[in-house]
């Protein structure tokens, strides 16, 4: 049900739709450390969320809402642990 907003002050911002997935973002190693164009680690730079590239390959279905939220939460945790030096590493044999 719509109801009027009666009490001032009123504020507004211009909004428009945007695509939230990045294809071909930053190249990272599994610890989410970012690589430069020569595949060398950029010291002190970590990435998380949509900017971590190639998660969707070369195509992404934008019809699935909130698909990137999990990437942001999971990768943010991994990047933070990596930056703090407390990231546990695993192999396929673990």
XYZ file of C-alpha atoms in Angstrom:
94
model
C 0.000 0.000 0.000
C 1.356 3.417 -0.936
C 1.303 6.112 1.716
C 2.372 9.733 1.434
C 5.639 11.006 2.892
C 4.651 14.211 4.647
C 7.562 15.413 6.773
C 10.410 17.414 5.228
C 13.334 17.563 4.538
C 13.233 15.305 1.482
C 16.321 13.915 -0.285
C 16.742 12.020 -3.558
C 19.534 10.553 -5.618
C 19.529 9.511 -9.258
C 19.663 5.700 -9.624
C 19.927 3.442 -12.636
C 20.334 -0.308 -13.183
C 23.808 -1.770 -13.518
C 25.367 -5.163 -14.181
C 27.166 -6.376 -11.073
C 29.343 -9.138 -12.503
C 32.789 -8.457 -13.900
C 34.103 -10.694 -16.643
C 37.859 -10.904 -17.060
C 38.661 -8.994 -13.871
C 41.960 -9.051 -11.984
C 44.106 -12.160 -12.302
C 44.788 -13.680 -8.888
C 46.465 -16.694 -7.349
C 44.347 -18.882 -5.024
C 45.377 -16.773 -2.003
C 43.697 -13.868 -3.850
C 46.918 -11.943 -4.305
C 46.701 -9.906 -7.503
C 49.120 -10.476 -10.393
C 50.471 -7.816 -12.752
C 50.634 -8.133 -16.551
C 53.831 -10.219 -16.241
C 52.173 -12.591 -13.717
C 54.211 -11.224 -10.813
C 52.516 -10.729 -7.441
C 51.699 -7.085 -6.675
C 52.827 -6.795 -3.057
C 50.101 -5.779 -0.620
C 47.265 -6.042 -3.158
C 44.479 -8.565 -2.620
C 41.126 -8.892 -4.375
C 37.672 -10.119 -3.448
C 34.208 -10.266 -4.958
C 33.368 -9.413 -8.548
C 36.768 -7.978 -9.401
C 38.395 -11.422 -9.158
C 38.419 -12.376 -12.811
C 37.390 -15.349 -14.859
C 35.037 -16.857 -12.275
C 32.301 -16.998 -14.908
C 34.578 -17.728 -17.847
C 33.729 -15.466 -20.767
C 30.000 -15.305 -20.202
C 27.713 -14.676 -17.253
C 23.979 -15.044 -16.912
C 22.755 -11.780 -15.405
C 19.317 -13.236 -14.846
C 20.375 -14.904 -11.578
C 19.945 -12.347 -8.810
C 22.591 -11.998 -6.066
C 24.955 -14.453 -7.733
C 27.952 -12.365 -6.659
C 27.104 -12.031 -2.954
C 28.619 -15.390 -2.089
C 31.804 -14.569 -3.999
C 32.173 -11.302 -2.113
C 31.710 -12.900 1.314
C 33.844 -15.983 0.677
C 36.628 -14.224 -1.216
C 36.679 -11.361 1.298
C 37.344 -13.826 4.107
C 40.068 -15.621 2.134
C 41.730 -12.333 1.099
C 41.683 -11.028 4.688
C 43.203 -14.239 6.065
C 45.779 -14.203 3.292
C 46.738 -10.592 4.031
C 47.067 -11.406 7.743
C 49.198 -14.459 6.995
C 46.779 -16.860 8.689
C 45.302 -18.532 5.618
C 45.335 -22.308 5.845
C 46.289 -24.026 2.632
C 44.908 -27.324 1.469
C 45.686 -29.791 -1.261
C 43.394 -32.182 -3.064
C 44.764 -34.939 -0.796
C 43.532 -33.301 2.459
